[in-house]
Amino acid sequence: MSVTNLNSSTTPFITLGIESSCDETGIGLYSQQDGLIAHQLFSQVEVHREYGGVVPELASRDHIQRVLPLIKAVLEQGKVQLSDISAIAYTAGPGLAGALLVGSAVAKSLAWSLKIPALAVHHMEGHLLAPLLEAKQPEFPFVALLVSGGHTMLVEVEAIGQYKILGESVDDAVGEAFDKTAKILGLGYPGGPALAALAQQGTEGVFKFPRPMTDRPGLDFSFSGLKTFARNTFAKHPTQKADIAKAFEVAATQTLMIKCRRALEQTGRKTLVVAGGVSANMALRDELDAMGRKAGVEVFYPRQEFCTDNGAMIALAGHLRLIKGQVSTGNEITIQPRWSLEDLQIV
Ligand code: KG4
Ligand code: ZN
């Protein structure tokens, strides 16, 4: 049975988005006519807290429990029937294989039963497009800084699906460095927001951390050294946690800003899009906004709740791909745990 044809009676399109790549089950509903009409999120923070990080098997099991009730809740919130849905977008990768399989299995089964397309979405494309959920939207082309727990990337964006990676982390992602540094300081999980909160109580300049890889050309990043710097500083100054948190945050955010400025100069673009979990960080936003004002560059972010993982961005990415002609990936329950953003043609 073909599931690739859109049912013309269901236009304007409504796309259901399912995110389950890591430790958040996110569901979104995006209407061609009204934009984002509903979204729901269940964060597994409490499931993983006692382990100090995400336990993949527990993540998969929890997604299984949450995904159908959340879909039901989103349909009720959006006042939409299952039969009104035109397509189902799901995060196919990158991410934890077991967690991705839950979203893929639900999306494929539901799409098959409704005879509508199931669209595979790249998690980082979801992040990258999240600022398009806001009233004030960036226009293509632009440079994107993607900063999450798993990735740190500078991307030249021509259009949806046309991405060139200008630089990326050669070791830890910046979110990972926030999380690991938070753990060193005894802040628990999830570390990024806790470290940012502690940094607000610290004094800038007490400790000076390096700005890794800014003294040489290129747009790649390296953040694992900052975490080591934090560990060594903490060993010598165990009572100055807040100042260490501040020094780490300033170094990480200024490093990101320097590389963004370089990418904008190199490409000649005047629009910067910043997305992914770390784009919620206010110190980073202040740093990038100040750079943007000086360089005549407009900077766009998602709203706070759409910086971290969510289903709204997957629904939107699926919707944009649907109207550009992407067809279903078929009935097989497939995932792509490793998947480059550069391999994203619209098919
Ligand atoms: O995008 P995301 O929700 O998941 C991934 O795709 O990885 O990003 C999560 C990351 C975590 O490393 C978390 O610590 C970090 O984003 N994060 C922050 C803040 N909020 C979330 N890092 C620094 N400051 C924040 N306010
Ligand atoms: Zn993410």
GROMACS .gro file of C-alpha atoms and ligand atoms in nm:
model
  374
    1MET     CA    1   0.000   0.000   0.000
    2SER     CA    2   0.132   0.342  -0.090
    3VAL     CA    3   0.154   0.594   0.191
    4THR     CA    4   0.325   0.864  -0.008
    5ASN     CA    5   0.023   1.045  -0.145
    6LEU     CA    6  -0.129   1.337   0.033
    7ASN     CA    7  -0.498   1.313   0.082
    8SER     CA    8  -0.623   1.630  -0.089
    9SER     CA    9  -0.927   1.646   0.138
   10THR     CA   10  -0.700   1.714   0.434
   11THR     CA   11  -0.552   2.043   0.306
   12PRO     CA   12  -0.450   2.283   0.455
   13PHE     CA   13  -0.183   2.052   0.583
   14ILE     CA   14  -0.147   1.969   0.948
   15THR     CA   15   0.178   1.798   1.045
   16LEU     CA   16   0.229   1.602   1.365
   17GLY     CA   17   0.589   1.609   1.491
   18ILE     CA   18   0.747   1.347   1.718
   19GLU     CA   19   1.080   1.404   1.893
   20SER     CA   20   1.238   1.118   2.088
   21SER     CA   21   1.611   1.133   2.016
   22CYS     CA   22   1.737   1.169   2.371
   23ASP     CA   23   1.577   1.244   2.708
   24GLU     CA   24   1.271   1.445   2.607
   25THR     CA   25   0.951   1.321   2.448
   26GLY     CA   26   0.820   1.614   2.245
   27ILE     CA   27   0.508   1.631   2.030
   28GLY     CA   28   0.402   1.925   1.812
   29LEU     CA   29   0.120   2.005   1.575
   30TYR     CA   30   0.191   2.251   1.294
   31SER     CA   31  -0.085   2.380   1.069
   32GLN     CA   32  -0.020   2.536   0.730
   33GLN     CA   33  -0.296   2.783   0.804
   34ASP     CA   34  -0.240   2.868   1.171
   35GLY     CA   35   0.124   2.780   1.242
   36LEU     CA   36   0.203   2.596   1.563
   37ILE     CA   37  -0.130   2.498   1.714
   38ALA     CA   38  -0.023   2.270   1.998
   39HIS     CA   39   0.281   2.118   2.159
   40GLN     CA   40   0.357   1.901   2.461
   41LEU     CA   41   0.679   1.794   2.623
   42PHE     CA   42   0.778   1.538   2.881
   43SER     CA   43   1.128   1.581   3.019
   44GLN     CA   44   1.297   1.272   3.163
   45VAL     CA   45   1.520   1.475   3.395
   46GLU     CA   46   1.387   1.297   3.704
   47VAL     CA   47   1.431   0.953   3.543
   48HIS     CA   48   1.803   1.011   3.486
   49ARG     CA   49   1.895   1.242   3.774
   50GLU     CA   50   2.012   0.973   4.016
   51TYR     CA   51   2.252   0.840   3.751
   52GLY     CA   52   2.404   1.182   3.679
   53GLY     CA   53   2.335   1.153   3.305
   54VAL     CA   54   2.110   0.997   3.042
   55VAL     CA   55   2.073   0.615   3.067
   56PRO     CA   56   1.980   0.510   2.710
   57GLU     CA   57   1.770   0.205   2.804
   58LEU     CA   58   1.567   0.403   3.057
   59ALA     CA   59   1.519   0.678   2.798
   60SER     CA   60   1.372   0.432   2.544
   61ARG     CA   61   1.136   0.279   2.799
   62ASP     CA   62   1.012   0.616   2.911
   63HIS     CA   63   0.951   0.736   2.554
   64ILE     CA   64   0.735   0.426   2.501
   65GLN     CA   65   0.520   0.523   2.799
   66ARG     CA   66   0.487   0.891   2.709
   67VAL     CA   67   0.453   0.915   2.336
   68LEU     CA   68   0.090   0.805   2.282
   69PRO     CA   69  -0.060   0.999   2.577
   70LEU     CA   70   0.129   1.310   2.461
   71ILE     CA   71  -0.002   1.271   2.104
   72LYS     CA   72  -0.352   1.245   2.247
   73ALA     CA   73  -0.297   1.555   2.459
   74VAL     CA   74  -0.166   1.754   2.162
   75LEU     CA   75  -0.465   1.657   1.947
   76GLU     CA   76  -0.700   1.769   2.224
   77GLN     CA   77  -0.508   2.092   2.276
   78GLY     CA   78  -0.513   2.170   1.903
   79LYS     CA   79  -0.876   2.056   1.868
   80VAL     CA   80  -0.772   1.827   1.586
   81GLN     CA   81  -0.881   1.471   1.503
   82LEU     CA   82  -0.628   1.210   1.400
   83SER     CA   83  -0.802   1.203   1.063
   84ASP     CA   84  -0.722   1.575   1.011
   85ILE     CA   85  -0.348   1.509   1.006
   86SER     CA   86  -0.173   1.523   0.667
   87ALA     CA   87   0.173   1.394   0.761
   88ILE     CA   88   0.377   1.270   1.055
   89ALA     CA   89   0.731   1.396   1.100
   90TYR     CA   90   0.965   1.213   1.335
   91THR     CA   91   1.324   1.258   1.442
   92ALA     CA   92   1.513   0.982   1.257
   93GLY     CA   93   1.856   1.085   1.390
   94PRO     CA   94   2.110   1.168   1.512
   95GLY     CA   95   2.050   1.041   1.865
   96LEU     CA   96   2.018   0.733   2.084
   97ALA     CA   97   1.917   0.435   1.870
   98GLY     CA   98   1.660   0.287   2.110
   99ALA     CA   99   1.503   0.626   2.177
  100LEU     CA  100   1.484   0.709   1.805
  101LEU     CA  101   1.322   0.373   1.733
  102VAL     CA  102   1.027   0.461   1.957
  103GLY     CA  103   0.945   0.777   1.760
  104SER     CA  104   1.006   0.607   1.428
  105ALA     CA  105   0.787   0.305   1.515
  106VAL     CA  106   0.498   0.521   1.632
  107ALA     CA  107   0.525   0.760   1.337
  108LYS     CA  108   0.544   0.483   1.078
  109SER     CA  109   0.260   0.280   1.227
  110LEU     CA  110   0.030   0.576   1.269
  111ALA     CA  111   0.112   0.710   0.922
  112TRP     CA  112   0.050   0.368   0.769
  113SER     CA  113  -0.286   0.334   0.942
  114LEU     CA  114  -0.390   0.685   0.831
  115LYS     CA  115  -0.243   0.641   0.479
  116ILE     CA  116  -0.039   0.959   0.508
  117PRO     CA  117   0.336   1.022   0.466
  118ALA     CA  118   0.588   0.966   0.745
  119LEU     CA  119   0.872   1.214   0.710
  120ALA     CA  120   1.219   1.155   0.853
  121VAL     CA  121   1.360   1.471   1.012
  122HIS     CA  122   1.720   1.539   1.113
  123HIS     CA  123   1.726   1.648   1.477
  124MET     CA  124   1.972   1.932   1.413
  125GLU     CA  125   1.766   2.060   1.120
  126GLY     CA  126   1.479   2.076   1.365
  127HIS     CA  127   1.688   2.294   1.597
  128LEU     CA  128   1.812   2.504   1.306
  129LEU     CA  129   1.459   2.582   1.190
  130ALA     CA  130   1.316   2.645   1.540
  131PRO     CA  131   1.354   3.027   1.513
  132LEU     CA  132   1.104   3.008   1.224
  133LEU     CA  133   0.839   2.928   1.485
  134GLU     CA  134   0.863   3.290   1.605
  135ALA     CA  135   0.676   3.592   1.471
  136LYS     CA  136   1.000   3.766   1.373
  137GLN     CA  137   1.173   3.519   1.144
  138PRO     CA  138   1.517   3.508   0.983
  139GLU     CA  139   1.534   3.510   0.605
  140PHE     CA  140   1.748   3.270   0.405
  141PRO     CA  141   2.042   3.261   0.344
  142PHE     CA  142   2.206   3.281   0.687
  143VAL     CA  143   2.476   3.143   0.911
  144ALA     CA  144   2.360   2.912   1.190
  145LEU     CA  145   2.533   2.833   1.517
  146LEU     CA  146   2.398   2.504   1.652
  147VAL     CA  147   2.487   2.442   2.013
  148SER     CA  148   2.344   2.138   2.188
  149GLY     CA  149   2.450   1.856   2.418
  150GLY     CA  150   2.574   1.649   2.124
  151HIS     CA  151   2.680   1.903   1.863
  152THR     CA  152   2.856   2.236   1.815
  153MET     CA  153   2.841   2.350   1.455
  154LEU     CA  154   2.861   2.653   1.233
  155VAL     CA  155   2.652   2.599   0.923
  156GLU     CA  156   2.605   2.803   0.607
  157VAL     CA  157   2.236   2.775   0.524
  158GLU     CA  158   2.125   2.849   0.168
  159ALA     CA  159   1.773   2.711   0.198
  160ILE     CA  160   1.590   2.428   0.372
  161GLY     CA  161   1.797   2.115   0.316
  162GLN     CA  162   2.099   2.301   0.177
  163TYR     CA  163   2.357   2.304   0.451
  164LYS     CA  164   2.733   2.340   0.445
  165ILE     CA  165   2.916   2.272   0.770
  166LEU     CA  166   3.174   2.549   0.815
  167GLY     CA  167   3.312   2.419   1.143
  168GLU     CA  168   3.236   2.183   1.429
  169SER     CA  169   3.376   2.060   1.756
  170VAL     CA  170   3.673   1.828   1.732
  171ASP     CA  171   3.595   1.689   2.080
  172ASP     CA  172   3.321   1.774   2.334
  173ALA     CA  173   3.012   1.965   2.224
  174VAL     CA  174   2.970   2.291   2.414
  175GLY     CA  175   2.660   2.163   2.599
  176GLU     CA  176   2.856   1.854   2.697
  177ALA     CA  177   3.136   2.078   2.831
  178PHE     CA  178   2.877   2.274   3.035
  179ASP     CA  179   2.738   1.944   3.170
  180LYS     CA  180   3.079   1.796   3.253
  181THR     CA  181   3.202   2.116   3.418
  182ALA     CA  182   2.883   2.130   3.623
  183LYS     CA  183   2.949   1.773   3.736
  184ILE     CA  184   3.307   1.863   3.838
  185LEU     CA  185   3.163   2.147   4.049
  186GLY     CA  186   2.913   1.906   4.205
  187LEU     CA  187   2.607   2.068   4.045
  188GLY     CA  188   2.434   1.749   3.936
  189TYR     CA  189   2.226   1.682   3.626
  190PRO     CA  190   2.125   1.853   3.404
  191GLY     CA  191   2.436   2.065   3.433
  192GLY     CA  192   2.411   2.345   3.177
  193PRO     CA  193   2.132   2.552   3.335
  194ALA     CA  194   2.273   2.490   3.687
  195LEU     CA  195   2.618   2.609   3.582
  196ALA     CA  196   2.469   2.918   3.417
  197ALA     CA  197   2.275   2.997   3.736
  198LEU     CA  198   2.586   2.962   3.952
  199ALA     CA  199   2.789   3.177   3.712
  200GLN     CA  200   2.551   3.465   3.780
  201GLN     CA  201   2.684   3.474   4.136
  202GLY     CA  202   3.048   3.467   4.024
  203THR     CA  203   3.281   3.755   3.948
  204GLU     CA  204   3.426   3.790   3.601
  205GLY     CA  205   3.805   3.805   3.578
  206VAL     CA  206   3.890   3.620   3.900
  207PHE     CA  207   4.002   3.329   3.685
  208LYS     CA  208   4.092   3.352   3.319
  209PHE     CA  209   4.024   3.045   3.107
  210PRO     CA  210   4.156   3.006   2.748
  211ARG     CA  211   3.948   3.070   2.431
  212PRO     CA  212   4.034   2.738   2.259
  213MET     CA  213   4.132   2.745   1.891
  214THR     CA  214   4.065   3.117   1.847
  215ASP     CA  215   4.434   3.196   1.794
  216ARG     CA  216   4.448   3.010   1.465
  217PRO     CA  217   4.243   3.030   1.146
  218GLY     CA  218   3.941   2.807   1.095
  219LEU     CA  219   3.595   2.756   1.234
  220ASP     CA  220   3.631   2.434   1.432
  221PHE     CA  221   3.586   2.426   1.807
  222SER     CA  222   3.742   2.237   2.097
  223PHE     CA  223   3.578   2.246   2.439
  224SER     CA  224   3.725   1.954   2.629
  225GLY     CA  225   4.023   2.162   2.746
  226LEU     CA  226   3.793   2.411   2.922
  227LYS     CA  227   3.651   2.132   3.135
  228THR     CA  228   4.005   2.021   3.230
  229PHE     CA  229   4.090   2.383   3.310
  230ALA     CA  230   3.787   2.396   3.536
  231ARG     CA  231   3.888   2.072   3.710
  232ASN     CA  232   4.241   2.197   3.779
  233THR     CA  233   4.121   2.538   3.899
  234PHE     CA  234   3.863   2.376   4.127
  235ALA     CA  235   4.131   2.149   4.279
  236LYS     CA  236   4.334   2.456   4.373
  237HIS     CA  237   4.041   2.681   4.472
  238PRO     CA  238   3.765   2.452   4.604
  239THR     CA  239   3.571   2.735   4.770
  240GLN     CA  240   3.538   2.950   4.456
  241LYS     CA  241   3.283   2.751   4.257
  242ALA     CA  242   3.085   3.053   4.135
  243ASP     CA  243   3.394   3.231   4.003
  244ILE     CA  244   3.502   2.912   3.824
  245ALA     CA  245   3.153   2.875   3.673
  246LYS     CA  246   3.173   3.238   3.558
  247ALA     CA  247   3.520   3.194   3.405
  248PHE     CA  248   3.404   2.882   3.221
  249GLU     CA  249   3.087   3.048   3.089
  250VAL     CA  250   3.269   3.362   2.974
  251ALA     CA  251   3.537   3.156   2.796
  252ALA     CA  252   3.286   2.924   2.627
  253THR     CA  253   3.050   3.200   2.514
  254GLN     CA  254   3.327   3.433   2.394
  255THR     CA  255   3.482   3.146   2.198
  256LEU     CA  256   3.147   3.082   2.029
  257MET     CA  257   3.107   3.455   1.958
  258ILE     CA  258   3.457   3.486   1.805
  259LYS     CA  259   3.391   3.192   1.572
  260CYS     CA  260   3.047   3.326   1.473
  261ARG     CA  261   3.200   3.664   1.390
  262ARG     CA  262   3.462   3.488   1.180
  263ALA     CA  263   3.201   3.277   0.997
  264LEU     CA  264   2.993   3.586   0.922
  265GLU     CA  265   3.297   3.773   0.789
  266GLN     CA  266   3.401   3.474   0.581
  267THR     CA  267   3.058   3.422   0.423
  268GLY     CA  268   2.951   3.788   0.406
  269ARG     CA  269   2.615   3.696   0.560
  270LYS     CA  270   2.433   3.948   0.777
  271THR     CA  271   2.196   3.709   0.954
  272LEU     CA  272   2.291   3.471   1.235
  273VAL     CA  273   2.058   3.201   1.367
  274VAL     CA  274   2.144   3.044   1.701
  275ALA     CA  275   1.968   2.729   1.821
  276GLY     CA  276   2.001   2.415   2.033
  277GLY     CA  277   1.997   2.378   2.412
  278VAL     CA  278   2.287   2.616   2.483
  279SER     CA  279   2.113   2.897   2.289
  280ALA     CA  280   1.899   2.932   2.603
  281ASN     CA  281   2.209   3.067   2.780
  282MET     CA  282   2.167   3.439   2.847
  283ALA     CA  283   2.541   3.512   2.865
  284LEU     CA  284   2.577   3.365   2.515
  285ARG     CA  285   2.286   3.573   2.389
  286ASP     CA  286   2.434   3.892   2.536
  287GLU     CA  287   2.771   3.817   2.379
  288LEU     CA  288   2.623   3.744   2.034
  289ASP     CA  289   2.382   4.038   2.044
  290ALA     CA  290   2.670   4.277   2.124
  291MET     CA  291   2.876   4.131   1.838
  292GLY     CA  292   2.576   4.157   1.605
  293ARG     CA  293   2.519   4.525   1.690
  294LYS     CA  294   2.883   4.606   1.611
  295ALA     CA  295   2.893   4.404   1.290
  296GLY     CA  296   2.550   4.503   1.156
  297VAL     CA  297   2.429   4.145   1.189
  298GLU     CA  298   2.080   4.048   1.299
  299VAL     CA  299   2.071   3.756   1.544
  300PHE     CA  300   1.773   3.522   1.581
  301TYR     CA  301   1.695   3.268   1.853
  302PRO     CA  302   1.406   3.034   1.930
  303ARG     CA  303   1.196   3.122   2.235
  304GLN     CA  304   1.349   2.972   2.552
  305GLU     CA  305   1.131   2.659   2.558
  306PHE     CA  306   1.219   2.574   2.197
  307CYS     CA  307   1.598   2.603   2.249
  308THR     CA  308   1.612   2.258   2.406
  309ASP     CA  309   1.457   1.949   2.248
  310ASN     CA  310   1.088   1.972   2.159
  311GLY     CA  311   0.829   1.838   1.918
  312ALA     CA  312   0.728   2.177   1.776
  313MET     CA  313   1.053   2.211   1.582
  314ILE     CA  314   1.014   1.862   1.435
  315ALA     CA  315   0.654   1.936   1.329
  316LEU     CA  316   0.772   2.259   1.164
  317ALA     CA  317   1.069   2.093   0.988
  318GLY     CA  318   0.836   1.818   0.864
  319HIS     CA  319   0.583   2.073   0.744
  320LEU     CA  320   0.845   2.274   0.554
  321ARG     CA  321   0.977   1.955   0.394
  322LEU     CA  322   0.626   1.839   0.307
  323ILE     CA  323   0.541   2.159   0.121
  324LYS     CA  324   0.876   2.138  -0.059
  325GLY     CA  325   0.777   1.796  -0.188
  326GLN     CA  326   0.942   1.549   0.048
  327VAL     CA  327   0.773   1.213   0.035
  328SER     CA  328   0.739   0.932   0.284
  329THR     CA  329   1.039   0.724   0.378
  330GLY     CA  330   0.825   0.410   0.342
  331ASN     CA  331   0.684   0.164   0.590
  332GLU     CA  332   1.005   0.021   0.733
  333ILE     CA  333   1.087   0.138   1.084
  334THR     CA  334   1.425   0.293   1.013
  335ILE     CA  335   1.648   0.535   1.201
  336GLN     CA  336   1.977   0.712   1.132
  337PRO     CA  337   2.160   0.746   1.467
  338ARG     CA  338   2.460   0.892   1.278
  339TRP     CA  339   2.359   1.134   1.009
  340SER     CA  340   2.537   1.438   0.867
  341LEU     CA  341   2.347   1.761   0.820
  342GLU     CA  342   2.512   1.785   0.478
  343ASP     CA  343   2.329   1.472   0.357
  344LEU     CA  344   1.982   1.619   0.366
  345GLN     CA  345   1.836   1.648   0.023
  346ILE     CA  346   1.461   1.682  -0.006
  347VAL     CA  347   1.339   1.345  -0.137
  348KG4     O1  348   1.937   2.065   2.227
  348KG4     P1  349   1.935   1.994   2.357
  348KG4     O2  350   1.810   1.998   2.440
  348KG4     O3  351   1.968   1.842   2.340
  348KG4     C1  352   2.058   1.794   2.246
  348KG4     O4  353   2.022   1.788   2.126
  348KG4     O5  354   2.171   1.764   2.290
  348KG4     O6  355   2.058   2.051   2.441
  348KG4     C2  356   2.084   2.011   2.570
  348KG4     C3  357   2.211   2.081   2.615
  348KG4     C4  358   2.263   2.024   2.747
  348KG4     O7  359   2.401   2.003   2.736
  348KG4     C5  360   2.229   2.136   2.846
  348KG4     O8  361   2.315   2.139   2.957
  348KG4     C6  362   2.245   2.259   2.759
  348KG4     O9  363   2.188   2.221   2.636
  348KG4     N1  364   2.176   2.376   2.815
  348KG4     C7  365   2.240   2.486   2.857
  348KG4     C8  366   2.140   2.575   2.905
  348KG4     N2  367   2.019   2.515   2.887
  348KG4     C9  368   2.043   2.394   2.831
  348KG4     N3  369   2.370   2.517   2.861
  348KG4    C10  370   2.405   2.638   2.910
  348KG4     N4  371   2.315   2.728   2.957
  348KG4    C11  372   2.183   2.702   2.956
  348KG4     N5  373   2.096   2.791   3.002
  349ZN      ZN  374   1.866   1.869   2.060
   0.00000   0.00000   0.00000
